[in-house]
Amino acid sequence: MIAFLRGTVEDMTESSLVLDVHGVGYEVLVPGQLLSSISGTGQELKLYTYMQVREDAVVLFGFLTKDDLAMFKMLIGVNGVGPKAGLAILSALGADDLRFAVLSDDAKKIAKTPGIGAKTAQKIILELQDAFEKKLAAPTVGAEVAAAAAGNSVVQDAVEALVALGYGSTESLKAVRSVNPDEHMDVETVLKAALKHLF
C-alpha cells in the first residue's frame, strides 16, 4: 500500500497529475481544488494517497492533507459512492464545506456535484451525520474554551462544531466571539458568520 508520495509535478490533466518520485512517474487522480492550487510543472508536492486495486487497473487518488484523505475514505464507505464520485464531491465542495453540508442537512449543496443525485446526497448525509455528531459530542474543546462559553450554549455548540471541522479551539472561540452571538441567534447562523471570519 502506498501511504504518500513526495515528488515533483511532471504533468497535469483536467483530473490528474503525474508526480515524478525519484525518476518514476506516478499518475494520481486529485480533487479539482488541488489542481487549481498548483502553480505548474516543477512544483514540489506531497500527496497522501489511496490506492484502488481493480481487475483491470490500479488507480491512485491523492490529497494534500490527511483530513482530506480521511474524508474521502468516509465518502467511499457510503453505499453507492465509488472513488470517482467521492473525488468529484471533494472537488466540488472540499472537506470543510462537505462537513458543514452534512451537519446542516444540506442535501442540495451535495447534489450540485456533477453525477450526484438527490438520493445519493441524502444517503451521504444519513451515513456521515452520525460520525460527525460523535466527533461533536467528544470532549474536544479545551477547558478555557468551555469556561469562556459557559452560560451560552449557542457559543459552546458553535465552537464545538468548528473544532469538529478541524479548527483549533482557541481560534474557533475567537471566530464565534467576533460574531457577538446573543440568545436569539441559532447555532447555524453563528456558525456561518464565524466561518466567514476564518476564511
PDB file of C-alpha atoms in Angstrom:
ATOM      1  CA  MET A   1       0.000   0.000   0.000  1.00  0.00           C
ATOM      2  CA  ILE A   2       1.308   3.477  -0.875  1.00  0.00           C
ATOM      3  CA  ALA A   3       0.591   5.865   2.032  1.00  0.00           C
ATOM      4  CA  PHE A   4       2.011   9.016   0.441  1.00  0.00           C
ATOM      5  CA  LEU A   5       4.147  10.282  -2.425  1.00  0.00           C
ATOM      6  CA  ARG A   6       6.596  13.169  -2.394  1.00  0.00           C
ATOM      7  CA  GLY A   7       7.955  14.426  -5.688  1.00  0.00           C
ATOM      8  CA  THR A   8       7.859  16.964  -8.490  1.00  0.00           C
ATOM      9  CA  VAL A   9       4.838  17.717 -10.656  1.00  0.00           C
ATOM     10  CA  GLU A  10       5.785  16.498 -14.124  1.00  0.00           C
ATOM     11  CA  ASP A  11       2.470  16.857 -15.977  1.00  0.00           C
ATOM     12  CA  MET A  12      -1.181  17.787 -15.317  1.00  0.00           C
ATOM     13  CA  THR A  13      -4.536  16.960 -16.914  1.00  0.00           C
ATOM     14  CA  GLU A  14      -8.080  18.069 -16.030  1.00  0.00           C
ATOM     15  CA  SER A  15      -8.391  15.481 -13.271  1.00  0.00           C
ATOM     16  CA  SER A  16      -4.919  14.142 -12.524  1.00  0.00           C
ATOM     17  CA  LEU A  17      -1.242  14.904 -12.256  1.00  0.00           C
ATOM     18  CA  VAL A  18       1.941  12.956 -12.814  1.00  0.00           C
ATOM     19  CA  LEU A  19       4.306  13.088  -9.865  1.00  0.00           C
ATOM     20  CA  ASP A  20       7.975  12.318 -10.540  1.00  0.00           C
ATOM     21  CA  VAL A  21       9.256  10.424  -7.489  1.00  0.00           C
ATOM     22  CA  HIS A  22      12.971   9.637  -7.949  1.00  0.00           C
ATOM     23  CA  GLY A  23      12.562   9.106 -11.688  1.00  0.00           C
ATOM     24  CA  VAL A  24       9.297   7.135 -11.513  1.00  0.00           C
ATOM     25  CA  GLY A  25       6.155   8.921 -12.765  1.00  0.00           C
ATOM     26  CA  TYR A  26       3.011   8.189 -10.736  1.00  0.00           C
ATOM     27  CA  GLU A  27      -0.317   9.247 -12.241  1.00  0.00           C
ATOM     28  CA  VAL A  28      -2.561  10.385  -9.381  1.00  0.00           C
ATOM     29  CA  LEU A  29      -6.223  11.426  -9.594  1.00  0.00           C
ATOM     30  CA  VAL A  30      -6.710  14.523  -7.429  1.00  0.00           C
ATOM     31  CA  PRO A  31      -9.529  16.954  -6.496  1.00  0.00           C
ATOM     32  CA  GLY A  32     -10.040  19.924  -8.810  1.00  0.00           C
ATOM     33  CA  GLN A  33      -9.294  22.381  -5.990  1.00  0.00           C
ATOM     34  CA  LEU A  34      -5.854  20.829  -5.576  1.00  0.00           C
ATOM     35  CA  LEU A  35      -5.113  21.141  -9.306  1.00  0.00           C
ATOM     36  CA  SER A  36      -6.118  24.806  -9.332  1.00  0.00           C
ATOM     37  CA  SER A  37      -3.744  25.495  -6.412  1.00  0.00           C
ATOM     38  CA  ILE A  38      -0.695  24.147  -8.264  1.00  0.00           C
ATOM     39  CA  SER A  39       1.426  26.806  -9.933  1.00  0.00           C
ATOM     40  CA  GLY A  40       2.596  24.445 -12.677  1.00  0.00           C
ATOM     41  CA  THR A  41       5.048  21.701 -13.511  1.00  0.00           C
ATOM     42  CA  GLY A  42       8.232  21.544 -11.474  1.00  0.00           C
ATOM     43  CA  GLN A  43       6.464  22.220  -8.167  1.00  0.00           C
ATOM     44  CA  GLU A  44       7.396  20.004  -5.201  1.00  0.00           C
ATOM     45  CA  LEU A  45       4.385  18.229  -3.729  1.00  0.00           C
ATOM     46  CA  LYS A  46       3.497  15.691  -1.040  1.00  0.00           C
ATOM     47  CA  LEU A  47       0.262  13.753  -1.547  1.00  0.00           C
ATOM     48  CA  TYR A  48      -1.468  11.409   0.871  1.00  0.00           C
ATOM     49  CA  THR A  49      -2.777   8.578  -1.264  1.00  0.00           C
ATOM     50  CA  TYR A  50      -5.495   5.974  -1.532  1.00  0.00           C
ATOM     51  CA  MET A  51      -4.847   3.023  -3.851  1.00  0.00           C
ATOM     52  CA  GLN A  52      -7.785   1.340  -5.584  1.00  0.00           C
ATOM     53  CA  VAL A  53      -6.988  -2.098  -6.984  1.00  0.00           C
ATOM     54  CA  ARG A  54      -9.363  -3.259  -9.728  1.00  0.00           C
ATOM     55  CA  GLU A  55      -9.223  -6.249 -12.047  1.00  0.00           C
ATOM     56  CA  ASP A  56      -8.156  -4.052 -14.949  1.00  0.00           C
ATOM     57  CA  ALA A  57      -6.178  -1.291 -13.226  1.00  0.00           C
ATOM     58  CA  VAL A  58      -4.511   0.096 -10.117  1.00  0.00           C
ATOM     59  CA  VAL A  59      -5.604   3.697  -9.508  1.00  0.00           C
ATOM     60  CA  LEU A  60      -4.043   6.205  -7.114  1.00  0.00           C
ATOM     61  CA  PHE A  61      -6.053   9.064  -5.575  1.00  0.00           C
ATOM     62  CA  GLY A  62      -4.103  11.883  -3.923  1.00  0.00           C
ATOM     63  CA  PHE A  63      -4.850  14.584  -1.351  1.00  0.00           C
ATOM     64  CA  LEU A  64      -2.876  17.435   0.196  1.00  0.00           C
ATOM     65  CA  THR A  65      -3.911  16.677   3.788  1.00  0.00           C
ATOM     66  CA  LYS A  66      -4.636  13.619   5.910  1.00  0.00           C
ATOM     67  CA  ASP A  67      -8.013  15.212   6.698  1.00  0.00           C
ATOM     68  CA  ASP A  68      -8.979  15.275   3.000  1.00  0.00           C
ATOM     69  CA  LEU A  69      -7.900  11.634   2.663  1.00  0.00           C
ATOM     70  CA  ALA A  70      -9.917  10.646   5.752  1.00  0.00           C
ATOM     71  CA  MET A  71     -12.978  12.445   4.349  1.00  0.00           C
ATOM     72  CA  PHE A  72     -12.518  10.643   1.008  1.00  0.00           C
ATOM     73  CA  LYS A  73     -12.380   7.269   2.796  1.00  0.00           C
ATOM     74  CA  MET A  74     -15.567   8.116   4.706  1.00  0.00           C
ATOM     75  CA  LEU A  75     -17.307   9.083   1.461  1.00  0.00           C
ATOM     76  CA  ILE A  76     -16.404   5.889  -0.371  1.00  0.00           C
ATOM     77  CA  GLY A  77     -17.611   3.943   2.668  1.00  0.00           C
ATOM     78  CA  VAL A  78     -21.120   5.160   1.821  1.00  0.00           C
ATOM     79  CA  ASN A  79     -23.024   2.528  -0.146  1.00  0.00           C
ATOM     80  CA  GLY A  80     -23.223   3.605  -3.797  1.00  0.00           C
ATOM     81  CA  VAL A  81     -20.393   6.156  -3.648  1.00  0.00           C
ATOM     82  CA  GLY A  82     -17.303   4.987  -5.502  1.00  0.00           C
ATOM     83  CA  PRO A  83     -13.847   6.587  -5.533  1.00  0.00           C
ATOM     84  CA  LYS A  84     -14.551   8.730  -8.619  1.00  0.00           C
ATOM     85  CA  ALA A  85     -17.807  10.038  -7.103  1.00  0.00           C
ATOM     86  CA  GLY A  86     -16.015  10.706  -3.809  1.00  0.00           C
ATOM     87  CA  LEU A  87     -13.329  12.645  -5.649  1.00  0.00           C
ATOM     88  CA  ALA A  88     -15.982  14.624  -7.551  1.00  0.00           C
ATOM     89  CA  ILE A  89     -17.697  15.615  -4.282  1.00  0.00           C
ATOM     90  CA  LEU A  90     -14.424  16.757  -2.714  1.00  0.00           C
ATOM     91  CA  SER A  91     -13.604  18.656  -5.928  1.00  0.00           C
ATOM     92  CA  ALA A  92     -16.930  20.482  -5.770  1.00  0.00           C
ATOM     93  CA  LEU A  93     -17.072  21.151  -2.034  1.00  0.00           C
ATOM     94  CA  GLY A  94     -13.840  20.452  -0.189  1.00  0.00           C
ATOM     95  CA  ALA A  95     -13.709  18.677   3.186  1.00  0.00           C
ATOM     96  CA  ASP A  96     -14.886  21.592   5.369  1.00  0.00           C
ATOM     97  CA  ASP A  97     -17.848  22.525   3.161  1.00  0.00           C
ATOM     98  CA  LEU A  98     -18.856  18.864   2.945  1.00  0.00           C
ATOM     99  CA  ARG A  99     -18.807  18.548   6.750  1.00  0.00           C
ATOM    100  CA  PHE A 100     -20.919  21.692   7.061  1.00  0.00           C
ATOM    101  CA  ALA A 101     -23.389  20.464   4.414  1.00  0.00           C
ATOM    102  CA  VAL A 102     -23.752  17.127   6.236  1.00  0.00           C
ATOM    103  CA  LEU A 103     -24.158  18.725   9.679  1.00  0.00           C
ATOM    104  CA  SER A 104     -26.681  21.275   8.394  1.00  0.00           C
ATOM    105  CA  ASP A 105     -28.596  18.594   6.425  1.00  0.00           C
ATOM    106  CA  ASP A 106     -27.989  20.444   3.133  1.00  0.00           C
ATOM    107  CA  ALA A 107     -28.523  17.706   0.523  1.00  0.00           C
ATOM    108  CA  LYS A 108     -28.985  20.300  -2.258  1.00  0.00           C
ATOM    109  CA  LYS A 109     -25.421  21.534  -1.803  1.00  0.00           C
ATOM    110  CA  ILE A 110     -24.014  17.998  -2.132  1.00  0.00           C
ATOM    111  CA  ALA A 111     -26.314  17.235  -5.081  1.00  0.00           C
ATOM    112  CA  LYS A 112     -24.781  20.149  -7.041  1.00  0.00           C
ATOM    113  CA  THR A 113     -21.821  17.836  -7.654  1.00  0.00           C
ATOM    114  CA  PRO A 114     -21.964  16.519 -11.247  1.00  0.00           C
ATOM    115  CA  GLY A 115     -23.165  12.900 -11.232  1.00  0.00           C
ATOM    116  CA  ILE A 116     -24.541  13.042  -7.671  1.00  0.00           C
ATOM    117  CA  GLY A 117     -28.319  12.918  -7.410  1.00  0.00           C
ATOM    118  CA  ALA A 118     -30.614  13.954  -4.567  1.00  0.00           C
ATOM    119  CA  LYS A 119     -30.996  10.360  -3.295  1.00  0.00           C
ATOM    120  CA  THR A 120     -27.244   9.805  -3.115  1.00  0.00           C
ATOM    121  CA  ALA A 121     -26.753  13.185  -1.403  1.00  0.00           C
ATOM    122  CA  GLN A 122     -29.366  12.251   1.210  1.00  0.00           C
ATOM    123  CA  LYS A 123     -27.703   8.863   1.730  1.00  0.00           C
ATOM    124  CA  ILE A 124     -24.328  10.571   2.284  1.00  0.00           C
ATOM    125  CA  ILE A 125     -25.893  12.821   4.925  1.00  0.00           C
ATOM    126  CA  LEU A 126     -27.608   9.912   6.682  1.00  0.00           C
ATOM    127  CA  GLU A 127     -24.472   7.784   6.806  1.00  0.00           C
ATOM    128  CA  LEU A 128     -21.953  10.517   7.690  1.00  0.00           C
ATOM    129  CA  GLN A 129     -24.036  12.591  10.106  1.00  0.00           C
ATOM    130  CA  ASP A 130     -23.642  10.072  12.946  1.00  0.00           C
ATOM    131  CA  ALA A 131     -19.863  10.018  12.578  1.00  0.00           C
ATOM    132  CA  PHE A 132     -19.635  13.819  12.593  1.00  0.00           C
ATOM    133  CA  GLU A 133     -22.037  14.207  15.513  1.00  0.00           C
ATOM    134  CA  LYS A 134     -19.984  11.734  17.570  1.00  0.00           C
ATOM    135  CA  LYS A 135     -16.951  13.940  16.975  1.00  0.00           C
ATOM    136  CA  LEU A 136     -19.001  16.968  18.032  1.00  0.00           C
ATOM    137  CA  ALA A 137     -20.060  15.184  21.218  1.00  0.00           C
ATOM    138  CA  ALA A 138     -16.474  14.249  22.072  1.00  0.00           C
ATOM    139  CA  PRO A 139     -14.803  16.443  24.703  1.00  0.00           C
ATOM    140  CA  THR A 140     -12.506  18.146  22.192  1.00  0.00           C
ATOM    141  CA  VAL A 141     -12.918  21.718  23.413  1.00  0.00           C
ATOM    142  CA  GLY A 142     -10.328  22.814  25.955  1.00  0.00           C
ATOM    143  CA  ALA A 143     -11.205  23.836  29.495  1.00  0.00           C
ATOM    144  CA  GLU A 144     -10.507  27.520  28.775  1.00  0.00           C
ATOM    145  CA  VAL A 145     -12.987  27.487  25.897  1.00  0.00           C
ATOM    146  CA  ALA A 146     -15.623  25.689  27.946  1.00  0.00           C
ATOM    147  CA  ALA A 147     -15.205  28.256  30.712  1.00  0.00           C
ATOM    148  CA  ALA A 148     -15.397  31.167  28.274  1.00  0.00           C
ATOM    149  CA  ALA A 149     -18.540  29.767  26.680  1.00  0.00           C
ATOM    150  CA  ALA A 150     -20.191  28.833  29.987  1.00  0.00           C
ATOM    151  CA  GLY A 151     -23.761  30.014  30.234  1.00  0.00           C
ATOM    152  CA  ASN A 152     -24.180  30.332  26.464  1.00  0.00           C
ATOM    153  CA  SER A 153     -24.986  27.003  24.827  1.00  0.00           C
ATOM    154  CA  VAL A 154     -25.077  28.577  21.328  1.00  0.00           C
ATOM    155  CA  VAL A 155     -21.457  29.754  21.730  1.00  0.00           C
ATOM    156  CA  GLN A 156     -20.333  26.369  23.051  1.00  0.00           C
ATOM    157  CA  ASP A 157     -22.173  24.424  20.322  1.00  0.00           C
ATOM    158  CA  ALA A 158     -20.765  26.692  17.586  1.00  0.00           C
ATOM    159  CA  VAL A 159     -17.213  26.399  18.941  1.00  0.00           C
ATOM    160  CA  GLU A 160     -17.504  22.607  19.190  1.00  0.00           C
ATOM    161  CA  ALA A 161     -18.785  22.444  15.610  1.00  0.00           C
ATOM    162  CA  LEU A 162     -15.783  24.471  14.371  1.00  0.00           C
ATOM    163  CA  VAL A 163     -13.388  22.257  16.332  1.00  0.00           C
ATOM    164  CA  ALA A 164     -15.011  19.209  14.692  1.00  0.00           C
ATOM    165  CA  LEU A 165     -14.347  20.883  11.326  1.00  0.00           C
ATOM    166  CA  GLY A 166     -10.646  20.900  12.197  1.00  0.00           C
ATOM    167  CA  TYR A 167     -10.097  24.416  13.563  1.00  0.00           C
ATOM    168  CA  GLY A 168      -8.210  24.967  16.821  1.00  0.00           C
ATOM    169  CA  SER A 169     -10.320  25.524  19.943  1.00  0.00           C
ATOM    170  CA  THR A 170      -8.894  28.993  20.614  1.00  0.00           C
ATOM    171  CA  GLU A 171      -9.292  30.281  17.035  1.00  0.00           C
ATOM    172  CA  SER A 172     -12.794  28.789  16.969  1.00  0.00           C
ATOM    173  CA  LEU A 173     -13.757  30.687  20.114  1.00  0.00           C
ATOM    174  CA  LYS A 174     -12.297  33.932  18.710  1.00  0.00           C
ATOM    175  CA  ALA A 175     -14.254  33.487  15.464  1.00  0.00           C
ATOM    176  CA  VAL A 176     -17.509  32.794  17.323  1.00  0.00           C
ATOM    177  CA  ARG A 177     -16.959  35.746  19.674  1.00  0.00           C
ATOM    178  CA  SER A 178     -16.336  38.054  16.701  1.00  0.00           C
ATOM    179  CA  VAL A 179     -19.936  37.377  15.643  1.00  0.00           C
ATOM    180  CA  ASN A 180     -21.223  38.713  19.007  1.00  0.00           C
ATOM    181  CA  PRO A 181     -23.880  35.983  19.281  1.00  0.00           C
ATOM    182  CA  ASP A 182     -26.880  36.545  21.514  1.00  0.00           C
ATOM    183  CA  GLU A 183     -29.509  34.156  22.854  1.00  0.00           C
ATOM    184  CA  HIS A 184     -31.820  34.875  19.892  1.00  0.00           C
ATOM    185  CA  MET A 185     -29.324  33.534  17.301  1.00  0.00           C
ATOM    186  CA  ASP A 186     -29.293  29.843  16.412  1.00  0.00           C
ATOM    187  CA  VAL A 187     -26.124  27.749  16.095  1.00  0.00           C
ATOM    188  CA  GLU A 188     -26.272  27.551  12.285  1.00  0.00           C
ATOM    189  CA  THR A 189     -26.425  31.352  11.900  1.00  0.00           C
ATOM    190  CA  VAL A 190     -23.489  31.791  14.294  1.00  0.00           C
ATOM    191  CA  LEU A 191     -21.509  29.049  12.509  1.00  0.00           C
ATOM    192  CA  LYS A 192     -21.966  30.589   9.058  1.00  0.00           C
ATOM    193  CA  ALA A 193     -20.881  34.015  10.313  1.00  0.00           C
ATOM    194  CA  ALA A 194     -17.921  32.575  12.234  1.00  0.00           C
ATOM    195  CA  LEU A 195     -16.723  30.610   9.181  1.00  0.00           C
ATOM    196  CA  LYS A 196     -16.545  33.872   7.199  1.00  0.00           C
ATOM    197  CA  HIS A 197     -14.110  35.212   9.817  1.00  0.00           C
ATOM    198  CA  LEU A 198     -11.959  32.102   9.476  1.00  0.00           C
ATOM    199  CA  PHE A 199     -11.658  32.273   5.654  1.00  0.00           C
TER     200      PHE A 199
END
